[in-house]
Amino acid sequence: MRFVLGFIFTIFVIGCGYKPISKIADSVLDDRIYVDVIIDKSEPKNSVFIKDAVREGIVSRLNKILSDKQNANTFISVSTKSLDYQATVYDEYGYISAYRAILRLEFKTKFKDGKTENITTSGEYDFSIARRVRSTRYADSVISDAERYEAIKEASKEAFDEYISRLALKGYKYGSN
């Protein structure tokens, strides 16, 4: 009975034309990709974190080759539109104990045929902070560099996933060319 149900499910999935987003994006993007992240003058460290997350996503999720500018067929330029931290949880004394990082990125993609596509995405990441008690009356609710790095990295991954989804949908809607 399990075999029959498995066979029917397989036929259904194949018959409905299911195609993973990564495969659709694969048909839109060429194999050699150059990634450039525009450095934000107010927060230059964040740009490095974002570039690492985007490059990791291209290699691990899409199985593409990162290339230098001269040999690339697809160019992706990423710029930070905004990075905000919102307090989400307060403790019993009114001190902040958790934040949400909200990152908006703009991806400018230039394809082999010369067409360009601008896609703005956003990513969020909720994280708690380690409170340091300085005295019996005062606690510190400051985001450490490690917590900030992790928040930016995870929000960048989420924004990159949204970028791939939107790019794949456009490729599916208008064809891979």
N, CA and C of each residue as an Amber inpcrd file, in Angstrom:
protein
   531
   0.8270000  -1.1860000   0.0000000   0.0000000   0.0000000   0.0000000
   0.8790000   1.2610000   0.0000000   1.9760000   1.2370000   0.7960000
   2.8710000   2.3910000   0.8250000   3.5100000   2.6150000  -0.5400000
   3.8600000   1.5510000  -1.1890000   4.4690000   1.6570000  -2.5070000
   3.5070000   2.3210000  -3.4890000   2.2570000   1.9190000  -3.4470000
   1.2540000   2.4800000  -4.3570000   1.0410000   3.9650000  -4.0570000
   0.9430000   4.3310000  -2.7700000   0.7710000   5.7400000  -2.4090000
   2.0020000   6.5650000  -2.7870000   3.1830000   6.0090000  -2.5780000
   4.4130000   6.6950000  -2.9730000   4.4880000   6.8910000  -4.4700000
   4.0790000   5.8780000  -5.2160000   4.0790000   5.9590000  -6.6740000
   3.0880000   7.0240000  -7.1560000   1.9030000   7.0440000  -6.5590000
   0.8920000   8.0400000  -6.9340000   1.3760000   9.4480000  -6.6030000
   1.9870000   9.6200000  -5.4420000   2.5180000  10.9290000  -5.0620000
   3.6130000  11.3680000  -6.0360000   4.4930000  10.4660000  -6.4220000
   5.5680000  10.7840000  -7.3560000   5.0060000  11.1980000  -8.7080000
   4.0310000  10.4650000  -9.1850000   3.4050000  10.7970000 -10.4640000
   2.7230000  12.1630000 -10.3700000   2.0890000  12.4470000  -9.2340000
   1.4170000  13.7280000  -9.0430000   2.4270000  14.8770000  -9.0850000
   3.5380000  14.7320000  -8.3670000   4.5500000  15.7890000  -8.3240000
   5.1610000  15.9960000  -9.7030000   5.4660000  14.9330000 -10.3990000
   6.0370000  15.0450000 -11.7400000   5.0000000  15.5980000 -12.7050000
   3.7880000  15.1530000 -12.5580000   2.7260000  15.5770000 -13.4720000
   2.3240000  17.0250000 -13.3240000   2.4300000  17.5720000 -12.1510000
   2.0040000  18.9630000 -11.9640000   3.0820000  19.9450000 -12.3930000
   4.2360000  19.4680000 -12.7980000   5.2810000  20.3430000 -13.3020000
   6.0620000  21.0400000 -12.2110000   6.1590000  20.4350000 -11.0580000
   6.9110000  21.0380000  -9.9520000   8.3620000  21.2300000 -10.3600000
   8.8490000  22.4060000 -10.1030000  10.2450000  22.7080000 -10.3650000
  10.7540000  23.5740000  -9.2170000  11.7850000  23.1550000  -8.5140000
  12.2860000  23.9390000  -7.3830000  12.7610000  25.3170000  -7.8260000
  12.6440000  26.2740000  -6.9200000  13.0460000  27.6440000  -7.2290000
  14.5280000  27.7120000  -7.5710000  15.3290000  26.8840000  -6.9300000
  16.7580000  26.9110000  -7.2260000  17.0380000  26.4990000  -8.6690000
  16.2330000  25.6090000  -9.2070000  16.4130000  25.1880000 -10.6080000
  15.9530000  26.2780000 -11.5630000  14.8800000  26.9950000 -11.2100000
  14.4200000  28.0930000 -12.0540000  15.4540000  29.2120000 -12.0330000
  15.9740000  29.5240000 -10.8570000  17.0110000  30.5490000 -10.7330000
  18.2740000  30.1050000 -11.4650000  18.5270000  28.8160000 -11.4900000
  19.6750000  28.2760000 -12.1970000  19.5880000  28.5850000 -13.6900000
  18.3660000  28.5520000 -14.2260000  18.2040000  28.8440000 -15.6450000
  18.2850000  30.3460000 -15.9270000  18.0900000  31.1770000 -14.9190000
  18.1460000  32.6270000 -15.1000000  19.5760000  33.1410000 -14.9600000
  20.3050000  32.6310000 -13.9810000  21.6710000  33.0860000 -13.7200000
  22.6710000  32.2030000 -14.4450000  23.7430000  32.8140000 -14.9360000
  24.8110000  32.0490000 -15.5690000  25.6840000  31.3940000 -14.5060000
  26.6140000  30.5750000 -14.9510000  27.4430000  29.8180000 -14.0160000
  28.4770000  30.6680000 -13.2930000  29.0160000  31.6800000 -13.9630000
  30.0510000  32.5140000 -13.3490000  29.4390000  33.8530000 -12.9380000
  29.5200000  34.1350000 -11.6530000  28.8760000  35.3190000 -11.0920000
  29.8980000  36.1590000 -10.3430000  29.8260000  37.4600000 -10.5710000
  30.6560000  38.4090000  -9.8370000  29.7570000  39.1670000  -8.8700000
  30.1460000  39.1950000  -7.6060000  29.3610000  39.8780000  -6.5820000
  30.1550000  41.0770000  -6.0800000  29.4860000  42.2240000  -6.0940000
  30.0830000  43.4480000  -5.5760000  29.1230000  44.0440000  -4.5630000
  29.6380000  44.3920000  -3.4090000  28.8180000  45.0270000  -2.3840000
  29.3080000  46.4530000  -2.2300000  28.3940000  47.3900000  -2.3820000
  28.7400000  48.7950000  -2.2440000  28.9030000  49.1010000  -0.7590000
  30.0510000  49.6290000  -0.4080000  30.3850000  49.8990000   0.9860000
  29.5360000  51.0620000   1.5040000  28.8740000  50.8180000   2.6210000
  28.1100000  51.8590000   3.2940000  29.0860000  52.6660000   4.1410000
  29.1700000  53.9650000   3.8710000  30.1660000  54.8000000   4.5510000
  29.9150000  54.9150000   6.0520000  28.6610000  54.8440000   6.4690000
  28.3720000  54.9730000   7.8900000  28.6670000  53.6880000   8.6680000
  28.5250000  52.5310000   8.0110000  28.7840000  51.2360000   8.6570000
  29.5700000  50.3290000   7.7020000  30.8620000  50.5510000   7.5230000
  31.6150000  49.7450000   6.5530000  31.7290000  48.2700000   6.9220000
  31.7150000  47.9350000   8.2300000  31.8090000  46.5290000   8.6350000
  30.6000000  45.7330000   8.1470000  29.4340000  46.3520000   8.1660000
  28.2170000  45.6590000   7.7490000  28.3060000  45.1840000   6.3020000
  28.9370000  45.9750000   5.4540000  29.0590000  45.6130000   4.0430000
  29.8550000  44.3270000   3.8660000  30.8610000  44.1340000   4.6780000
  31.6610000  42.9050000   4.6170000  30.8070000  41.7130000   5.0340000
  30.0110000  41.8660000   6.0990000  29.1390000  40.7920000   6.5560000
  28.1200000  40.4320000   5.4820000  27.5570000  41.4410000   4.8290000
  26.5530000  41.2140000   3.7900000  27.1800000  40.5110000   2.5950000
  28.3650000  40.9480000   2.2000000  29.0420000  40.3230000   1.0620000
  29.3210000  38.8480000   1.3430000  29.7730000  38.5420000   2.5530000
  30.0300000  37.1500000   2.9190000  28.7530000  36.3100000   2.8330000
  27.6490000  36.8400000   3.3310000  26.3910000  36.0920000   3.3260000
  25.8870000  35.8710000   1.9060000  25.9960000  36.8750000   1.0440000
  25.5260000  36.7390000  -0.3420000  26.4090000  35.7640000  -1.1060000
  27.7060000  35.8770000  -0.9310000  28.6220000  34.9550000  -1.6260000
  28.4080000  33.5160000  -1.1580000  28.2010000  33.3440000   0.1320000
  27.9290000  32.0050000   0.6620000  26.6340000  31.4480000   0.0750000
  25.6120000  32.2890000  -0.0640000  24.3410000  31.8590000  -0.6430000
  24.4760000  31.4460000  -2.0920000  25.2680000  32.1750000  -2.8540000
  25.4580000  31.8370000  -4.2680000  26.1570000  30.4990000  -4.4150000
  27.1550000  30.2720000  -3.5910000  27.9120000  29.0200000  -3.6900000
  27.1270000  27.8440000  -3.1190000  26.5420000  28.0050000  -1.9290000
  25.9130000  26.8640000  -1.2660000  24.4940000  26.5790000  -1.7500000
  23.7050000  27.6040000  -1.9940000  22.3130000  27.3740000  -2.3750000
  22.1290000  27.1940000  -3.8700000  22.9350000  27.8960000  -4.6680000
  22.7580000  27.8420000  -6.1170000  23.8290000  27.0330000  -6.8320000
  24.8620000  26.6410000  -6.1180000  25.9740000  25.8850000  -6.7050000
  26.5810000  26.5950000  -7.9070000  26.7910000  27.8950000  -7.7710000
  27.3970000  28.6970000  -8.8320000  28.8500000  28.9820000  -8.4860000
  29.5930000  29.4200000  -9.4800000  31.0080000  29.7240000  -9.3080000
  31.1630000  31.2360000  -9.1780000  31.8540000  31.6530000  -8.1300000
  32.1820000  33.0690000  -7.9910000  33.3710000  33.3550000  -8.8890000
  33.2770000  34.4440000  -9.6110000  34.2870000  34.7420000 -10.6050000
  34.8060000  36.1550000 -10.4120000  35.9320000  36.4370000 -11.0570000
  36.3950000  37.8150000 -11.0660000  35.5900000  38.5920000 -12.1070000
  35.7670000  39.8830000 -12.1130000  34.9310000  40.7560000 -12.9460000
  35.1330000  40.4990000 -14.4440000  36.3370000  40.1640000 -14.8530000
  36.6280000  39.9810000 -16.2730000  35.9980000  38.7060000 -16.8390000
  35.8730000  37.6530000 -16.0390000  35.3890000  36.3720000 -16.5330000
  33.9270000  36.0880000 -16.2000000  33.2630000  36.9960000 -15.5340000
  31.8820000  36.7450000 -15.1020000  30.8890000  37.0150000 -16.2290000
  29.7930000  36.2690000 -16.1970000  28.6920000  36.4690000 -17.1370000
  27.5380000  37.2260000 -16.4900000  27.4110000  37.1070000 -15.1820000
  26.3620000  37.7800000 -14.4300000  27.0230000  38.6260000 -13.3420000
  26.5460000  39.8570000 -13.2090000  27.0800000  40.7820000 -12.2110000
  25.9750000  41.1300000 -11.2320000  26.2600000  40.9510000  -9.9490000
  25.3000000  41.3050000  -8.9060000  25.9540000  42.3620000  -8.0270000
  25.3030000  43.5080000  -7.9550000  25.7680000  44.5940000  -7.0980000
  24.7520000  44.7630000  -5.9800000  25.2320000  44.6810000  -4.7460000
  24.3510000  44.7390000  -3.5830000  24.6450000  46.0140000  -2.8040000
  23.5840000  46.7310000  -2.4710000  23.7550000  47.9200000  -1.6410000
  22.7530000  47.8730000  -0.4970000  23.1540000  48.4460000   0.6170000
  22.3010000  48.4860000   1.7980000  21.3890000  49.6970000   1.6950000
  20.0990000  49.4450000   1.7420000  19.1310000  50.5430000   1.7510000
  18.9230000  51.0400000   3.1810000  18.7770000  50.0990000   4.1140000
  18.6250000  50.4950000   5.5170000  18.9050000  49.3010000   6.4250000
  19.3280000  49.6100000   7.6330000  19.5230000  48.6250000   8.6810000
  19.0030000  49.2390000   9.9660000  17.9830000  48.6210000  10.5210000
  17.3660000  49.1290000  11.7390000  17.3110000  48.0290000  12.7840000
  17.3880000  48.4480000  14.0240000  17.2140000  47.5400000  15.1540000
  15.9910000  48.0220000  15.9320000  15.0370000  47.1180000  16.1060000
  13.8390000  47.4370000  16.8790000  13.8310000  46.6120000  18.1520000
  13.5280000  47.2600000  19.2470000  13.3890000  46.5340000  20.5040000
  12.1070000  45.7170000  20.4500000  12.1890000  44.4370000  20.8020000
  11.0030000  43.5760000  20.7350000  10.5660000  43.0590000  22.1000000
  11.5110000  42.8610000  23.0130000  11.1710000  42.3100000  24.3240000
  11.8570000  43.1510000  25.4000000  11.0920000  43.4640000  26.4290000
  11.6180000  44.1970000  27.5870000  11.5110000  43.2960000  28.8120000
  12.4580000  43.4320000  29.7320000  12.3770000  42.6450000  30.9620000
  11.4650000  43.3480000  31.9720000  11.3870000  42.7840000  33.1690000
  10.4690000  43.3180000  34.1810000  10.8640000  44.7120000  34.6670000
  12.1030000  45.1260000  34.4200000  12.5620000  46.4480000  34.8390000
  12.5140000  47.4750000  33.7010000  12.0750000  47.0450000  32.5360000
  11.9660000  47.9520000  31.3960000  13.1900000  48.0130000  30.5170000
  14.1810000  47.1570000  30.7780000  15.3690000  47.1180000  29.9480000
  15.1220000  46.2170000  28.7440000  15.7370000  46.5580000  27.6300000
  15.5780000  45.7770000  26.4040000  16.3430000  44.4670000  26.5530000
  15.6700000  43.3610000  26.2260000  16.3480000  42.0630000  26.2920000
  16.3760000  41.3520000  24.9380000  15.6380000  41.8710000  23.9420000
  15.6760000  41.2760000  22.6060000  15.4250000  42.3450000  21.5550000
  16.0620000  42.1640000  20.4260000  15.9410000  43.0820000  19.2960000
  15.5350000  42.3120000  18.0420000  15.0960000  43.0710000  17.0610000
  14.8650000  42.5540000  15.7130000  15.6900000  43.4230000  14.7710000
  16.5620000  42.7790000  14.0010000  17.3320000  43.4860000  12.9790000
  16.5320000  43.4180000  11.6830000  16.3140000  44.5690000  11.0770000
  15.5860000  44.6420000   9.8080000  16.5380000  45.2520000   8.7870000
  16.8690000  44.4560000   7.7840000  17.8450000  44.8450000   6.7690000
  17.1700000  44.8830000   5.4120000  17.3080000  46.0080000   4.7150000
  16.7870000  46.1320000   3.3500000  17.9690000  46.2440000   2.4050000
  17.9870000  45.3630000   1.3990000  19.0670000  45.3480000   0.4210000
  18.5040000  45.5730000  -0.9760000  19.3160000  46.2050000  -1.8140000
  18.9610000  46.3540000  -3.2200000  19.9640000  45.5540000  -4.0420000
  19.4530000  44.6450000  -4.8500000  20.2640000  43.8180000  -5.7230000
  20.1120000  44.3330000  -7.1500000  21.2090000  44.7990000  -7.7400000
  21.2100000  45.2010000  -9.1480000  21.9160000  44.0860000  -9.9060000
  21.1750000  43.4160000 -10.7610000  21.7090000  42.2660000 -11.4770000
  21.8230000  42.5950000 -12.9580000  23.0050000  42.3950000 -13.5050000
  23.2280000  42.5840000 -14.9400000  23.5060000  41.2090000 -15.5390000
  22.6520000  40.8270000 -16.4960000  22.7480000  39.5180000 -17.1130000
  23.6750000  39.5510000 -18.3260000  23.9410000  38.3800000 -18.8640000
  24.8480000  38.2350000 -19.9960000  24.3800000  39.0180000 -21.2130000
  23.0710000  39.0710000 -21.3990000  22.5290000  39.7630000 -22.5740000
  22.4620000  41.2820000 -22.3960000  22.9210000  41.8020000 -21.2690000
  22.9560000  43.2400000 -21.0350000  21.7590000  43.7810000 -20.2790000
  20.7220000  42.9800000 -20.0950000  19.5510000  43.4320000 -19.3480000
  19.9070000  43.5440000 -17.8750000  19.2730000  44.5080000 -17.2240000
  19.4880000  44.6760000 -15.7970000  18.1620000  44.5610000 -15.0610000
  18.2550000  44.1330000 -13.8320000  17.0760000  43.9520000 -12.9750000
  17.4200000  44.4770000 -11.5910000  16.5830000  45.3670000 -11.0770000
  16.7470000  45.8880000  -9.7240000  15.6880000  45.2750000  -8.8300000
  16.1210000  44.6220000  -7.7760000  15.1960000  43.9730000  -6.8460000
  15.5700000  44.4090000  -5.4380000  14.5850000  44.9580000  -4.7260000
  14.7900000  45.3520000  -3.3360000  14.1390000  44.3100000  -2.4370000
  14.9000000  43.8160000  -1.4830000  14.4070000  42.7760000  -0.5860000
  14.6550000  43.1850000   0.8610000  14.0750000  42.4190000   1.7580000
  14.3200000  42.6900000   3.1710000  14.4850000  41.3720000   3.9160000
  15.2250000  41.4410000   4.9800000  15.4370000  40.2860000   5.8410000
  15.3560000  40.7200000   7.2850000  14.8660000  39.8290000   8.1200000
  14.7280000  40.1140000   9.5480000  15.3750000  39.0030000  10.3470000
  15.8200000  39.3680000  11.5330000  16.3720000  38.3770000  12.4360000
  16.1390000  38.8400000  13.8640000  15.5030000  37.9930000  14.6610000
  15.2540000  38.2860000  16.0700000  16.3580000  37.6650000  16.9120000
  16.8610000  38.4300000  17.8730000  17.9160000  37.9130000  18.7360000
  17.8280000  38.5630000  20.1110000  18.2690000  37.8040000  21.0920000
  18.3080000  38.3530000  22.4540000  19.7260000  38.8020000  22.7420000
  19.8380000  39.7280000  23.6630000  21.1540000  40.2650000  23.9810000
  21.5480000  39.8350000  25.3850000  22.8260000  39.7890000  25.6050000
  23.3450000  39.4580000  26.9260000  23.4060000  40.7430000  27.7360000
  22.6360000  40.7880000  28.7810000  22.6220000  41.9870000  29.6390000
  23.7710000  41.9240000  30.6180000  24.4000000  43.0560000  30.7720000
  25.4680000  43.1750000  31.7540000  24.9740000  44.1060000  32.8480000
  25.0150000  43.6520000  34.0620000  24.5810000  44.4780000  35.1850000
  25.7790000  45.2620000  35.6860000  25.6530000  46.5680000  35.6170000
  26.7520000  47.4320000  36.0660000  26.6220000  47.7860000  37.5350000
  25.4220000  47.8990000  38.0160000  25.1880000  48.1540000  39.4400000
  23.8130000  47.5790000  39.7670000  23.3930000  47.7370000  40.9720000
  22.0860000  47.1950000  41.3490000  20.9460000  47.9630000  40.6940000
  21.2030000  49.1760000  40.2420000  20.1350000  49.9820000  39.6470000
  20.2340000  50.1010000  38.1360000  21.3430000  49.7320000  37.5490000
  21.5570000  50.0010000  36.1380000  22.0010000  48.7340000  35.4110000
  21.3370000  48.4240000  34.3270000  21.7260000  47.3030000  33.4710000
  22.0060000  47.8390000  32.0730000  22.8990000  47.1900000  31.3710000
  23.3230000  47.6290000  30.0480000  22.6000000  46.7980000  28.9850000
  21.9200000  47.4540000  28.0380000  21.2070000  46.7700000  26.9530000
  21.8520000  47.1020000  25.6180000  23.1480000  46.9030000  25.5310000
  23.9060000  47.2360000  24.3370000  24.1210000  45.9800000  23.5000000
  24.0190000  46.1400000  22.1830000  24.2400000  45.0260000  21.2640000
  25.7410000  44.8590000  21.0650000  26.2420000  43.6620000  21.3160000
  27.6730000  43.4080000  21.1320000  27.9760000  43.2290000  19.6450000
  29.2490000  43.2940000  19.3030000  29.6610000  43.1190000  17.9080000
  29.3120000  41.7260000  17.3910000  29.4780000  40.7110000  18.2230000
  29.1600000  39.3380000  17.8100000  27.6670000  39.1800000  17.5380000
  26.8440000  39.7580000  18.3940000  25.3910000  39.6770000  18.1900000
  24.9780000  40.4540000  16.9410000  25.5890000  41.5940000  16.7400000
  25.2900000  42.4050000  15.5540000  25.7130000  41.6830000  14.2800000
  26.8870000  41.0620000  14.2910000  27.3720000  40.3070000  13.1370000
  26.4170000  39.1680000  12.8000000  26.0180000  38.4200000  13.8050000
  25.1010000  37.2950000  13.5790000  23.7610000  37.7830000  13.0430000
  23.2580000  38.8880000  13.5710000  21.9740000  39.4320000  13.1120000
  22.0520000  39.8830000  11.6550000  23.1150000  40.5700000  11.3000000
  23.2690000  41.0490000   9.9220000  23.4420000  39.8760000   8.9690000
  24.2130000  38.8910000   9.3820000  24.4410000  37.7040000   8.5510000
  23.1360000  36.9600000   8.2820000  22.3550000  36.7220000   9.3180000
  21.0980000  35.9810000   9.1530000  20.0530000  36.7940000   8.3820000
  19.9850000  38.0890000   8.6310000  19.0520000  38.9370000   7.8740000
  19.4760000  39.0120000   6.4130000  20.7780000  39.0110000   6.1390000
  21.2730000  39.0090000   4.7580000  20.8980000  37.7230000   4.0450000
  20.9820000  36.5980000   4.7450000  20.5920000  35.3190000   4.1550000
  19.1140000  35.3240000   3.7780000  18.2910000  35.8680000   4.6700000
  16.8570000  35.9220000   4.3930000  16.5760000  36.8540000   3.2100000
  17.2600000  37.9870000   3.1440000  17.0870000  38.9100000   2.0220000
  17.5710000  38.2750000   0.7240000  18.6630000  37.5120000   0.7820000
  19.1650000  36.8160000  -0.4090000  18.1760000  35.7580000  -0.8760000
  17.5810000  35.0220000   0.0460000  16.5750000  34.0290000  -0.3260000
  15.3870000  34.6880000  -1.0200000  14.9700000  35.8440000  -0.5270000
  13.8750000  36.5700000  -1.1680000  14.2890000  37.0330000  -2.5700000
  15.5320000  37.4620000  -2.7160000  16.0480000  37.8780000  -4.0220000
  16.0040000  36.7250000  -5.0240000  16.4650000  35.5690000  -4.6020000
  16.4580000  34.4040000  -5.4920000  15.0310000  34.0300000  -5.8640000
  14.1310000  34.0780000  -4.9110000  12.7280000  33.7460000  -5.1840000
  12.1210000  34.7170000  -6.1860000  12.3710000  35.9960000  -6.0000000
  11.8210000  36.9860000  -6.9230000  12.4400000  36.8700000  -8.3060000
  13.7280000  36.6180000  -8.3570000  14.4090000  36.4460000  -9.6390000
  13.8940000  35.2080000 -10.3540000  13.6970000  34.1340000  -9.6110000
  13.1840000  32.8980000 -10.2050000  11.7570000  33.0830000 -10.7050000
  10.9410000  33.8030000  -9.9530000   9.5720000  34.0470000 -10.3990000
   9.5370000  34.8740000 -11.6740000  10.4010000  35.8650000 -11.7610000
  10.4690000  36.6510000 -12.9890000  10.9590000  35.7940000 -14.1430000
  11.9390000  34.9290000 -13.8780000  12.4290000  34.0320000 -14.9160000
  11.3800000  33.0380000 -15.3520000  10.5860000  32.5510000 -14.4140000
   9.5380000  31.5930000 -14.7330000   8.4090000  32.2700000 -15.4980000
   8.0880000  33.4870000 -15.1140000   6.9940000  34.2140000 -15.7450000
   7.3420000  34.6330000 -17.1770000   8.5610000  35.1210000 -17.3680000
   8.9640000  35.6510000 -18.6820000   9.8730000  34.7180000 -19.4550000
  10.0990000  33.5420000 -18.9490000  11.0190000  32.6190000 -19.5950000
  12.4270000  32.8550000 -19.0790000  13.2790000  31.8890000 -19.2450000
  14.6280000  31.9960000 -18.6900000  15.5070000  32.9840000 -19.4480000
  15.0810000  33.4760000 -20.5810000  15.8600000  34.4550000 -21.3160000
  15.4390000  35.8450000 -20.9240000
